[in-house]
XYZ file of C-alpha atoms in Angstrom:
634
model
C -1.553 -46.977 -11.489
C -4.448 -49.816 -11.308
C -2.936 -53.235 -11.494
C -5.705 -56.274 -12.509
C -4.988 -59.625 -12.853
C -7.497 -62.155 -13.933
C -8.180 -65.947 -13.155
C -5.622 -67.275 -16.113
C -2.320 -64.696 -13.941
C -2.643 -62.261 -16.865
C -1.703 -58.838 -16.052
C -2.661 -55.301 -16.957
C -1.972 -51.835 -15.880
C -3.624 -48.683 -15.907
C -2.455 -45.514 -15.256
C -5.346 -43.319 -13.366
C -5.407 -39.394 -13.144
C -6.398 -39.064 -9.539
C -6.452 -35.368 -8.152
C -6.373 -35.234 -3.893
C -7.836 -32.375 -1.727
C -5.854 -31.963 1.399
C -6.928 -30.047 4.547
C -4.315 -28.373 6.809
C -4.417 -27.343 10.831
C -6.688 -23.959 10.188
C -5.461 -22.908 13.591
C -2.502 -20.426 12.986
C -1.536 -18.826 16.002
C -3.071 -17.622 18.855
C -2.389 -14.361 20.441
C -0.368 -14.085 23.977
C -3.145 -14.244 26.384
C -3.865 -11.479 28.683
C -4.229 -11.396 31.949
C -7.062 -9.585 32.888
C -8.879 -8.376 36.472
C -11.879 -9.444 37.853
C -15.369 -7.794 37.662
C -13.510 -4.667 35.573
C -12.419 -6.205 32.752
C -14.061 -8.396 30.110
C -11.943 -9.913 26.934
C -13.184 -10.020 23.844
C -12.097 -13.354 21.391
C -12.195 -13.595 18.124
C -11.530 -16.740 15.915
C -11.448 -15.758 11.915
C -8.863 -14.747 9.407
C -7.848 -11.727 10.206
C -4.287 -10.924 11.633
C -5.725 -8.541 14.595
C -8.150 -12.460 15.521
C -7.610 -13.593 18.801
C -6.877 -16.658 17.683
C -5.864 -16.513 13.706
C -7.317 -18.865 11.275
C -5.255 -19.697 8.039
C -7.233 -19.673 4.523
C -6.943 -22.574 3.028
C -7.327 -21.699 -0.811
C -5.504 -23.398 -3.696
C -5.402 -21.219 -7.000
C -3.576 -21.813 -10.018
C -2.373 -17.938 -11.720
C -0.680 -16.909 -14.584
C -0.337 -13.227 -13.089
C 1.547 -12.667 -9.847
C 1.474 -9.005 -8.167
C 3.906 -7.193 -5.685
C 1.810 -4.731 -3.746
C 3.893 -2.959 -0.929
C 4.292 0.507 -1.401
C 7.777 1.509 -2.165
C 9.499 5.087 -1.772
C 11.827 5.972 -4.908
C 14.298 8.588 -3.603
C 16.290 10.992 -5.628
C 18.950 8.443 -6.181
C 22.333 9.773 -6.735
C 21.116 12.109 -4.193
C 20.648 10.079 -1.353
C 24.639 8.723 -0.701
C 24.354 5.745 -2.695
C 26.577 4.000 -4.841
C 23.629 1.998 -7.025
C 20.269 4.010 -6.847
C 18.472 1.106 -8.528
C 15.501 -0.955 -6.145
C 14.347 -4.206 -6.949
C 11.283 -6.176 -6.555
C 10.485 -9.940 -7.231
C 7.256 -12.040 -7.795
C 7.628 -15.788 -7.978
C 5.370 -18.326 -9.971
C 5.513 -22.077 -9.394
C 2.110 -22.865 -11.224
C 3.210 -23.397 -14.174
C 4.347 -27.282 -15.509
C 7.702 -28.079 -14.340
C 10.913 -26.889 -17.026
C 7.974 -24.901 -18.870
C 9.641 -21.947 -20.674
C 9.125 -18.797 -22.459
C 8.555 -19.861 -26.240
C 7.448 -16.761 -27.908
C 7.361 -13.142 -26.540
C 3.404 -13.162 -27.218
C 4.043 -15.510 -23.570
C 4.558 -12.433 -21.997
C 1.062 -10.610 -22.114
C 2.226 -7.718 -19.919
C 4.469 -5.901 -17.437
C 2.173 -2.823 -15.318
C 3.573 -0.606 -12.861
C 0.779 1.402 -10.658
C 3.104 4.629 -9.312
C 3.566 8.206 -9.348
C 7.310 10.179 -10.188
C 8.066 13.837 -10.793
C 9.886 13.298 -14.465
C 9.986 10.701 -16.272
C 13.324 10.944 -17.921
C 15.382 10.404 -14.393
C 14.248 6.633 -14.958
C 14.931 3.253 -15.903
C 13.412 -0.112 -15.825
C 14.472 -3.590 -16.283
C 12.705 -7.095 -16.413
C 14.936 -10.426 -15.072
C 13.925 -13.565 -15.524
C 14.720 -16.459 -12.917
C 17.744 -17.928 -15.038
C 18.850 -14.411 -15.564
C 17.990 -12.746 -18.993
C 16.390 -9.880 -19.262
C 15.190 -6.901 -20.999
C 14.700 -3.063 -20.928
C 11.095 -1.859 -20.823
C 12.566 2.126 -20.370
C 15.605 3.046 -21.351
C 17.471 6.118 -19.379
C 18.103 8.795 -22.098
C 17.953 11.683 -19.151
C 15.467 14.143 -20.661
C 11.863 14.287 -20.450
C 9.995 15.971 -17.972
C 6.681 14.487 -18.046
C 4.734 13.190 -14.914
C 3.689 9.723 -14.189
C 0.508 9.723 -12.370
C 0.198 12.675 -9.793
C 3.042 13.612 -7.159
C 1.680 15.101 -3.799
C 0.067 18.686 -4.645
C 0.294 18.081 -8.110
C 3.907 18.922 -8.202
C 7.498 18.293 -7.999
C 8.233 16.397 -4.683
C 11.343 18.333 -3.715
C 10.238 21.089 -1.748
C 13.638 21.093 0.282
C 17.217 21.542 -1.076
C 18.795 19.411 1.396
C 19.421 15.746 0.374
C 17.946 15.240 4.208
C 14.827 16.036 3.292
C 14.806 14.680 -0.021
C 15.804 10.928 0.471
C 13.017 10.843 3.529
C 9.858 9.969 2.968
C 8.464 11.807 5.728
C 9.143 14.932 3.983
C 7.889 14.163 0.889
C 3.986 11.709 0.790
C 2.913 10.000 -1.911
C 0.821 11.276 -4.693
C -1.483 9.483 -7.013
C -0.475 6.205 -8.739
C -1.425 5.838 -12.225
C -1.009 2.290 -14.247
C 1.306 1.819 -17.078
C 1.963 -1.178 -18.771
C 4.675 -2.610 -21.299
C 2.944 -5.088 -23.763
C 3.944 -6.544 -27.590
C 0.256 -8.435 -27.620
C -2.367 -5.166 -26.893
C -2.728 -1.968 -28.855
C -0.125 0.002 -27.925
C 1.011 4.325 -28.118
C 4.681 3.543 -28.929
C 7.592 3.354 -26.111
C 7.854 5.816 -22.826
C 10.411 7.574 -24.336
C 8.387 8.914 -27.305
C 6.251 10.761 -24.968
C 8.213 11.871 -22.472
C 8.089 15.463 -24.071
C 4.779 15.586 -22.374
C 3.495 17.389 -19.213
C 1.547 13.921 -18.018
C 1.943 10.742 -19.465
C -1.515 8.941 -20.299
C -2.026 5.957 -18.050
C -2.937 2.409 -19.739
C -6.599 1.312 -19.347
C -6.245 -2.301 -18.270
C -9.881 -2.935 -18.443
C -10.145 -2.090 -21.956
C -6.611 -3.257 -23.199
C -5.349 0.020 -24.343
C -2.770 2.687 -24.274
C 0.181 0.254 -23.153
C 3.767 1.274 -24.111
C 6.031 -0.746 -26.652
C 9.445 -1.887 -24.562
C 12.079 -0.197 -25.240
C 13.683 -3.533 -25.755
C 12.269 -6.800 -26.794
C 9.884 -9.724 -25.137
C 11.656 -12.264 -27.066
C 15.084 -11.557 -25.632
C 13.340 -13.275 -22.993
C 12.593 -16.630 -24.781
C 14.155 -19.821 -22.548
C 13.201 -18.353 -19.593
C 11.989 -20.459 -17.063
C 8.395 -19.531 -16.352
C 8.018 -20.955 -12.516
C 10.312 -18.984 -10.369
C 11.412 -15.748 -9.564
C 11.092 -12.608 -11.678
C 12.504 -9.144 -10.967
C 12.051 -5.784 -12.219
C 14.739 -3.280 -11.688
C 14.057 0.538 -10.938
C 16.626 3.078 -11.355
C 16.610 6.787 -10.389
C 19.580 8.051 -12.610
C 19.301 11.902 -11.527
C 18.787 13.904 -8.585
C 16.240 16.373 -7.828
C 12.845 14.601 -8.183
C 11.650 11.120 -6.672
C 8.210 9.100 -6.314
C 6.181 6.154 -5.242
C 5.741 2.758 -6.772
C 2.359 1.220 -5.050
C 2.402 -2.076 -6.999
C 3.362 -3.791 -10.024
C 2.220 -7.198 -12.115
C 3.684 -9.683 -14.488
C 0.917 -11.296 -16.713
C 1.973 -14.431 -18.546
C -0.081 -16.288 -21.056
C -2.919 -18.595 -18.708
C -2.922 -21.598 -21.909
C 0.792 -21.850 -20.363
C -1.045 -23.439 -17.417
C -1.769 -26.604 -16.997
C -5.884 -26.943 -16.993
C -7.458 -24.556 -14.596
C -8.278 -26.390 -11.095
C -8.972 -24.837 -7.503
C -10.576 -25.087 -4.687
C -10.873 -23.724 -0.967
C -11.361 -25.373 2.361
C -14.149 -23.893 4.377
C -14.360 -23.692 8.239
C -18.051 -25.372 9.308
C -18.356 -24.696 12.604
C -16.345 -23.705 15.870
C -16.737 -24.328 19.743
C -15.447 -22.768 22.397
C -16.391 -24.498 25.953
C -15.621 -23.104 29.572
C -17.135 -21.068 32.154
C -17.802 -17.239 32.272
C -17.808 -17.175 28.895
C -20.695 -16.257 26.314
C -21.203 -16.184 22.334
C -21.462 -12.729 20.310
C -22.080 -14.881 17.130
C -20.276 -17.592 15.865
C -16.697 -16.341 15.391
C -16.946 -14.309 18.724
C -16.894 -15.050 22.112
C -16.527 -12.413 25.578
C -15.142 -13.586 28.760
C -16.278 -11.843 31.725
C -14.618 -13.288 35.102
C -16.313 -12.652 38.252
C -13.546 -13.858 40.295
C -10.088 -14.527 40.464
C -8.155 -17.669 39.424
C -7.138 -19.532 36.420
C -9.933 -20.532 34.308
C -9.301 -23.404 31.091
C -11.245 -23.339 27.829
C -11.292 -26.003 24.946
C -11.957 -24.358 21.296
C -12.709 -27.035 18.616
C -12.337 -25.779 14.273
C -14.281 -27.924 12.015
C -14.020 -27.612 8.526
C -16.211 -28.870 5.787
C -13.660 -32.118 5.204
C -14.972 -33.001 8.293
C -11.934 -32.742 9.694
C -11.497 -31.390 13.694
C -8.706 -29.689 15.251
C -8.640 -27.780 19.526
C -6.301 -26.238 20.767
C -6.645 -25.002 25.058
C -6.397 -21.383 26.231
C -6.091 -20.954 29.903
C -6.898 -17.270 31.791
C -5.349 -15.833 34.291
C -7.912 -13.776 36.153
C -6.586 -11.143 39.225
C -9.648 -10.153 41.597
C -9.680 -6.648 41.643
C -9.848 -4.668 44.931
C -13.188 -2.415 46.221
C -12.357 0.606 46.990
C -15.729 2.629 48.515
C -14.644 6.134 50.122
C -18.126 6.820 51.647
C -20.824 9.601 50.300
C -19.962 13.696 49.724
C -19.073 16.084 51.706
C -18.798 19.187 53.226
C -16.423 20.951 55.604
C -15.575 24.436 57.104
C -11.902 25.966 56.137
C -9.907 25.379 58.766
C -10.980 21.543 59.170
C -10.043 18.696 57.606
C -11.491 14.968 57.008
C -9.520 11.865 56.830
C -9.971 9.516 53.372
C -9.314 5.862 53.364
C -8.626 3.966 50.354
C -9.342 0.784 52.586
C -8.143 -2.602 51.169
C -5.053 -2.597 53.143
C -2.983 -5.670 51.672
C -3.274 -4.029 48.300
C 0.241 -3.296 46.235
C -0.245 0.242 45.852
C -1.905 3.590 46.587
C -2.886 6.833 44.214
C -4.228 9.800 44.890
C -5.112 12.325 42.139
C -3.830 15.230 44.830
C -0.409 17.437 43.840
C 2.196 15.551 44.953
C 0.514 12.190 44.371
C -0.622 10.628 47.874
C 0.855 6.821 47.633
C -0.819 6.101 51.300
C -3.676 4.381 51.982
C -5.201 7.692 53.720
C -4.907 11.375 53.445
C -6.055 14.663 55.126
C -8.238 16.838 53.324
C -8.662 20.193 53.840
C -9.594 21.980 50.144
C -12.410 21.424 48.193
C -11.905 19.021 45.359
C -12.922 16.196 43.509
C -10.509 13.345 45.459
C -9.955 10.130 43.571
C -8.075 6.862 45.068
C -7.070 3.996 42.847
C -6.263 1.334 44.798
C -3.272 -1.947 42.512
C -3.506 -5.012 43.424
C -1.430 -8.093 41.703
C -1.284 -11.650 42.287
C 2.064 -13.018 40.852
C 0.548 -11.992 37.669
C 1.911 -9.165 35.213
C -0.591 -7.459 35.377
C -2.025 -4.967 37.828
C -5.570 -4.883 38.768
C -6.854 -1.480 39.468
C -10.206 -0.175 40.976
C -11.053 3.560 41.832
C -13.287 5.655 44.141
C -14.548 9.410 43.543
C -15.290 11.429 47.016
C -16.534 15.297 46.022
C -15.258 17.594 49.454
C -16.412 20.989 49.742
C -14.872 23.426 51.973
C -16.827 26.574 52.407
C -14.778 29.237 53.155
C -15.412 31.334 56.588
C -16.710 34.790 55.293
C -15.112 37.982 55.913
C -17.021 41.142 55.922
C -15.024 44.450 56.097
C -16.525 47.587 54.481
C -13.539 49.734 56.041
C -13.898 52.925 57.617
C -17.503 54.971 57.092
C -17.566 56.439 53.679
C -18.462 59.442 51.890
C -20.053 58.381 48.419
C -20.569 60.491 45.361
C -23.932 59.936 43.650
C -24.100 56.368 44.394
C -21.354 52.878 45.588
C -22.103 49.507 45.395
C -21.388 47.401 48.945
C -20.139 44.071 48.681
C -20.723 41.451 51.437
C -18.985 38.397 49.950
C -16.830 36.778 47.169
C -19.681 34.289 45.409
C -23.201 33.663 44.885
C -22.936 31.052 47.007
C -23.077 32.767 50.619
C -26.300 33.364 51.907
C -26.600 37.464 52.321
C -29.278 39.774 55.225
C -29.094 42.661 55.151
C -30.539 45.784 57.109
C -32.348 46.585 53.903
C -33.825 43.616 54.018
C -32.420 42.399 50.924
C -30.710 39.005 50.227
C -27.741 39.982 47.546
C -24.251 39.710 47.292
C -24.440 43.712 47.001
C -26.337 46.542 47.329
C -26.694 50.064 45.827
C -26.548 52.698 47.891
C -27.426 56.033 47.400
C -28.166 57.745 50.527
C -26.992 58.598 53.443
C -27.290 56.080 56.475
C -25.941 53.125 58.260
C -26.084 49.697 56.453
C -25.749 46.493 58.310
C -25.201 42.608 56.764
C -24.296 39.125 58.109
C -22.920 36.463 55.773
C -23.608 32.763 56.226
C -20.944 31.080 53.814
C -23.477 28.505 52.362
C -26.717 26.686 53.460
C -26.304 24.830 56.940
C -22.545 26.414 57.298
C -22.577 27.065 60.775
C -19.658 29.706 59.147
C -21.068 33.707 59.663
C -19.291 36.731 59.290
C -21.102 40.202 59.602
C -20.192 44.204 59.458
C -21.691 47.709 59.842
C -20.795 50.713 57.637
C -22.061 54.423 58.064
C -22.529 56.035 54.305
C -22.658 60.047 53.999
C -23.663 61.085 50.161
C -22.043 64.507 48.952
C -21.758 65.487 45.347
C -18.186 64.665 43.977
C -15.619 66.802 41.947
C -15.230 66.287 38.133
C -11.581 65.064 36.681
C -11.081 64.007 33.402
C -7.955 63.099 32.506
C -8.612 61.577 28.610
C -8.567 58.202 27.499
C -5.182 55.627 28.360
C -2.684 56.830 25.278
C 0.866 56.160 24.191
C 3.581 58.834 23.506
C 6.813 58.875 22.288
C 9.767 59.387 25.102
C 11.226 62.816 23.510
C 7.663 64.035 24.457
C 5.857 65.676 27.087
C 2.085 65.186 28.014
C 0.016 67.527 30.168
C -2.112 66.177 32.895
C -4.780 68.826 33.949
C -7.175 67.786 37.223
C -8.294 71.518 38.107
C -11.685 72.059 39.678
C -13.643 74.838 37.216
C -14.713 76.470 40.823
C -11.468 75.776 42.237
C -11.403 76.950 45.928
C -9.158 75.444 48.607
C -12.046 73.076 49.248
C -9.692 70.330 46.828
C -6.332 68.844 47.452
C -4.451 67.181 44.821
C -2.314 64.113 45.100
C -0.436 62.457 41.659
C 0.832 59.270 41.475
C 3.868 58.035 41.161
C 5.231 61.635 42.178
C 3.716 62.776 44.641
C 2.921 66.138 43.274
C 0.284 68.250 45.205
C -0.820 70.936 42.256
C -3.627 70.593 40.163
C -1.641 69.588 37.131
C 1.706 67.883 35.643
C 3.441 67.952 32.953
C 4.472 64.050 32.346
C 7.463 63.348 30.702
C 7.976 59.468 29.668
C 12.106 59.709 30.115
C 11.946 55.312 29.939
C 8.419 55.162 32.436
C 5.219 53.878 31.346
C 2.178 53.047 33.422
C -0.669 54.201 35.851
C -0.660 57.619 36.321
C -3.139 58.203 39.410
C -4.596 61.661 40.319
C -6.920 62.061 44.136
C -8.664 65.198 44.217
C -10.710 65.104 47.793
C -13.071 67.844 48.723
C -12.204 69.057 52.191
C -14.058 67.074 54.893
C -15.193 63.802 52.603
C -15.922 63.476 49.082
C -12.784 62.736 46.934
C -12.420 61.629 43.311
C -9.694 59.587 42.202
C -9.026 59.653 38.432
C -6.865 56.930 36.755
C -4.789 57.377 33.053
C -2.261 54.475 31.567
C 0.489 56.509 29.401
C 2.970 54.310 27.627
C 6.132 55.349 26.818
C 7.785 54.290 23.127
C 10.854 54.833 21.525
C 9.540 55.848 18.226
C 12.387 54.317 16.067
C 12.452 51.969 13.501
C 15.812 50.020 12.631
C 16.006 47.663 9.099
C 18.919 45.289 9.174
C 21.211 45.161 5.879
C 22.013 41.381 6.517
C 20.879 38.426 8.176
C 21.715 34.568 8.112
C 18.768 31.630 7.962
C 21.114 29.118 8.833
C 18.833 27.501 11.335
C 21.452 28.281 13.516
C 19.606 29.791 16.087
C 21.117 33.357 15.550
C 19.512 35.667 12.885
C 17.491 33.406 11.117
C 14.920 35.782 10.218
C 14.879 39.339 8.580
C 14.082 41.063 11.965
C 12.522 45.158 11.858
C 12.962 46.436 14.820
C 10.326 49.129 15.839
C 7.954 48.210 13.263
C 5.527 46.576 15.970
C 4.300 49.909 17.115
C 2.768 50.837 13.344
C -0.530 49.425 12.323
C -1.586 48.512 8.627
C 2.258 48.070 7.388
C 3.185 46.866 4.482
C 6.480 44.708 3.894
C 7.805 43.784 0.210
C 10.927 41.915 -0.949
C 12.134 42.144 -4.732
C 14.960 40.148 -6.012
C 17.784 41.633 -8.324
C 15.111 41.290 -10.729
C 12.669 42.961 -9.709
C 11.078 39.808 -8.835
C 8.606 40.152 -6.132
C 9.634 36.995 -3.725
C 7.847 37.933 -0.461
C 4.729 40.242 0.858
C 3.463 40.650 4.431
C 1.013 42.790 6.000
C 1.783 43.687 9.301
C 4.824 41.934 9.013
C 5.981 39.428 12.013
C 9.406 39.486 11.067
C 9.051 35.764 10.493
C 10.609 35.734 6.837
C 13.430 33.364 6.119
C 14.276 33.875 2.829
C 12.008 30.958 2.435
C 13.391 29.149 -0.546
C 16.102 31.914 -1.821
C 18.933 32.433 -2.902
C 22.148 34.087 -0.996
C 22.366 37.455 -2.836
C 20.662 41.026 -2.169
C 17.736 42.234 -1.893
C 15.556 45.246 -2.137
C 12.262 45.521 0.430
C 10.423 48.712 0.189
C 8.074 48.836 3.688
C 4.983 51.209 3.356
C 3.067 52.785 6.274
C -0.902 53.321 6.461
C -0.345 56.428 7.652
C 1.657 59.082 8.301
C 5.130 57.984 7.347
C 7.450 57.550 4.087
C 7.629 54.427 2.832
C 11.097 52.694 3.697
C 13.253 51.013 1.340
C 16.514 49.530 1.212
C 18.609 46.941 0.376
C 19.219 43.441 2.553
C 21.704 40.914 2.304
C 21.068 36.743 2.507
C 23.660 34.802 3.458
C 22.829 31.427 4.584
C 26.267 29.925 4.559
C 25.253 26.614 2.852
């Protein structure tokens, strides 16, 4: 009020509307400070709004609304499901814009009530508005029936893909789908109440740009005249069957804005900020990166100004660890048998690592392999945290070669001599070539020395004597599989058979020209050695496997996730190609098909009961078909 008096004591008062902008401390919080390492580690700061800021602004914004929104996303599980007495969730938004004792007058006050979310039928629900001195009103009444979708459950579907109420009341096992909007509202153009179209497959969503397609409440807006219109409102969710469940993303109250008092806002800007100190340089104006060279604790001052012209600081102070130098010297190169000695140096440091198997915690260690060796040398300084700084050595150990061509040879039309293990040696060889290996033809003496690398002063050498002769023929077929009641013959006979050729089999030990192999349990290399008399010999190599050719269906099995016959198991089956597996209910219902079948089926969603599978072969069998029992004990 403005109080005047004039000259003669007279008095008068007048009462002034005075509106008064107020700026608060922008400075919110600041983040617990790091400690960070020298020369290694740089920290970025950020000053601005965001929660993840460095140091977090508040937004100073003052807004006067006649709509107020709850937007956390809210699992609806199946209620009576999920062990609970009341399967009803509530959610509140609060007003306090609004002129003090203001009320609901007239249920055109209450423009609308929208729900963005997505349930598997419609009929399991209901939903109630409260206002803050109580009353209320039903916008969907539970008449259990009705199995239309609101907007679109995940994959289009029913979210219970699992019987168990485990899976069911757990969002984990069941994500959210696709929210739709639908709105309650006696002041737009409205399709009638929820109820009348819950016949449906999908109920239409409400356009809320266009202000149609909103649904009548099942009760009344004006049951909700003499409500306060500041405070807290409520809406009330119920899940009144089991079985199916959803999301709600969001939902809005809209109230008429001419209940507000005349429209007035406005928003507090930040103008500038400084941030002072050493080692420490600007990104842009909200961003700063300190980069310590050294240890210690280094002090910054950070001033906010804001377009009042108002200033507020705040001080950050950095603790800053040096960081140890670890250097462990250039490559290198050793002979097997040697070893070099690797020293992490920096020998006040907290702690050693070595990448070697066990981990090396020592300051040195021996090295005698090739590798790529890595030390990573801790240092603290009363600080929590540990300042770390690494070192790569690469040590190569060459290997001291070893030449042995064994005794002098007889070839057959050609061998292939090998002086080494890698294309890494350096090869001569009396041929004058330069190769790991050679081909060899004819008859003579060959002669190489192996150098294990340039400058290795590692060498190895050897001398073999090579006589060519023509060599038998044996041809024993290709590697097969036969079943154990059978017999195989194994023929290795020379077509100008003279005693010129031994024969030796093995496992066995026979000396003849050929077996007769009987499985009897025994699979593997069978080996037969025919030598010619004096030199050549031929050694002739076939891998027989041994099967029990039997195929056993079980008549029963138990996917109790027990551990013990879970799955409808056919033994045998693996040793038939292109198979065909088929389960049928009672039916005739086909509930299952596999080719090549796994035996991985669980009765995947059925019932206990029996069933009939009818397995088909490719081939050369009869189909097999039978009946098979599920009992899951549940």
């Amino acid at each position: 009020a403005l109080k005047i008096t004039d000259s003669h004591g007279c008095v008068s008062t007048n009462s002034l509307g005075t509106r008064v902008r107020i700026a608060d401390n922008p400075l919110a919080s600041i983040h617990p400070i790091p400690s960070i390492c020298s020369r290694e580690d740089s920290l970025i700061i950020t000053i601005g709004f965001q929660n993840n800021s460095f140091i977090t602004l508040n937004s100073e914004s003052y807004v006067q609304t006649s709509s107020q929104t709850f937007d956390s996303t809210m699992f609806i599980p199946d209620g009576l499901s999920c062990g609970v007495n009341d399967p009803c969730y509530n959610t509140d938004v609060t007003f306090s814009a609004f002129v003090p004792n203001a009320i609901i007058s007239n249920s055109s006050d209450i423009l609308s009530v929208c729900v963005n979310m997505e349930h598997s039928y419609v009929g399991d629900l209901s939903f109630e508005l409260t206002c803050p001195n109580g009353q209320s009103t039903i916008l969907k009444q539970y008449i259990n029936s009705g199995g239309a979708y609101m907007g679109v459950p995940f994959g289009g579907s029913s979210h219970d893909s699992y019987d168990s109420p485990i899976f069911q009341c757990n969002p984990a096992y069941n994500p959210a789908g696709t929210g739709w909007n639908y709105c309650w509202s006696q002041s737009y153009p409205n399709i009638g109440t929820l109820n009348s179209h819950s016949g449906q497959s999908q109920l239409d969503s409400t356009n809320t740009i266009n202000n149609s397609g909103y649904y009548l409440p099942d009760g009344n807006f004006s049951q909700l005249i003499g409500c306060p219109l500041n405070g807290t409102w409520n809406i009330q969710i119920c899940d009144n069957w089991q079985i199916d469940n959803g999301y709600i993303f969001d939902w809005e109250l809209n109230l008429e804005s001419s209940l507000l008092p005349t429209n007035w806002s406005y928003q507090v800007k930040i103008d500038s900020i400084n941030f002072s100190g050493d080692n420490i340089s600007e990104i842009n104006d909200s961003t700063y990166i300190f980069r310590p060279d050294s240890g210690g604790i280094f002090n910054y001052s950070v001033v906010v100004y804001n377009n009042f012209g108002c200033s507020y600081d705040t001080t950050l102070n950095f603790h800053v660890t040096p960081t140890p130098i670890v250097n462990l010297g250039n490559d290198t190169s050793i002979c097997q048998g040697a070893s070099v000695t690797l020293n992490a140096g920096n020998p006040n440091a907290t702690s050693y690592s070595w990448n070697t198997n066990p981990i090396s915690t020592n300051q040195t260690i021996q090295v005698n392999q090739t590798g790529t060796y890595i030390a990573s040398v801790t240092k603290t300084d009363g600080a929590a945290l540990h300042c770390k700084s690494s070192d790569t050595i690469n040590v190569k150990v060459f290997p001291v070669p070893v030449v042995d061509f064994g005794s002098d040879s007889c070839i057959e039309t050609g061998i292939i001599l090998d002086a080494g293990q890698g294309t890494a040696y350096i090869y001569n060889w009396s041929t004058g070539a330069n190769t790991q290996t050679i081909n060899v033809s004819q008859t003579g003496t060959y002669f190489v020395e192996v150098q294990s690398g340039p400058g290795s002063p590692c060498f190895d050498s050897d001398t073999i004597a090579i006589k060519a002769i023509p060599p038998p023929i044996v041809n024993l077929g290709n590697d097969t599989s036969i079943c154990m009641q059978r017999t195989l013959n194994l023929n290795a006979a020379q077509s100008n058979e003279v005693s010129d050729f031994t024969y030796l089999w093995t496992p066995g030990g026979q000396t003849t020209a050929s077996i007769v192999f009987t499985p009897n349990g025994v699979s593997g290399q069978h080996i037969v050695t025919v030598k010619k008399t004096g030199c050549t010999s031929k050694t002739e190599t076939i891998i027989i496997t041994g099967k029990i050719c039997e195929i056993t269906v079980p008549n029963v099995f138990t996917p109790n996730n027990d551990g013990k016959n879970d799955f409808f198991v056919i033994k045998g089956l693996e040793d038939y190609v292109d198979t065909k597996l088929q389960i049928f209910d009672r039916w005739g219902k086909k509930v299952y098909e596999s080719s090549n079948y796994q035996n991985d089926w669980d009765g995947y969603k059925c019932h206990d009961g029996v069933y009939y599978y009818i397995v088909t072969f490719a081939d050369y069998l009869d189909s097999l078909h039978g009946t098979v029992t599920i009992l899951s004990n549940n």
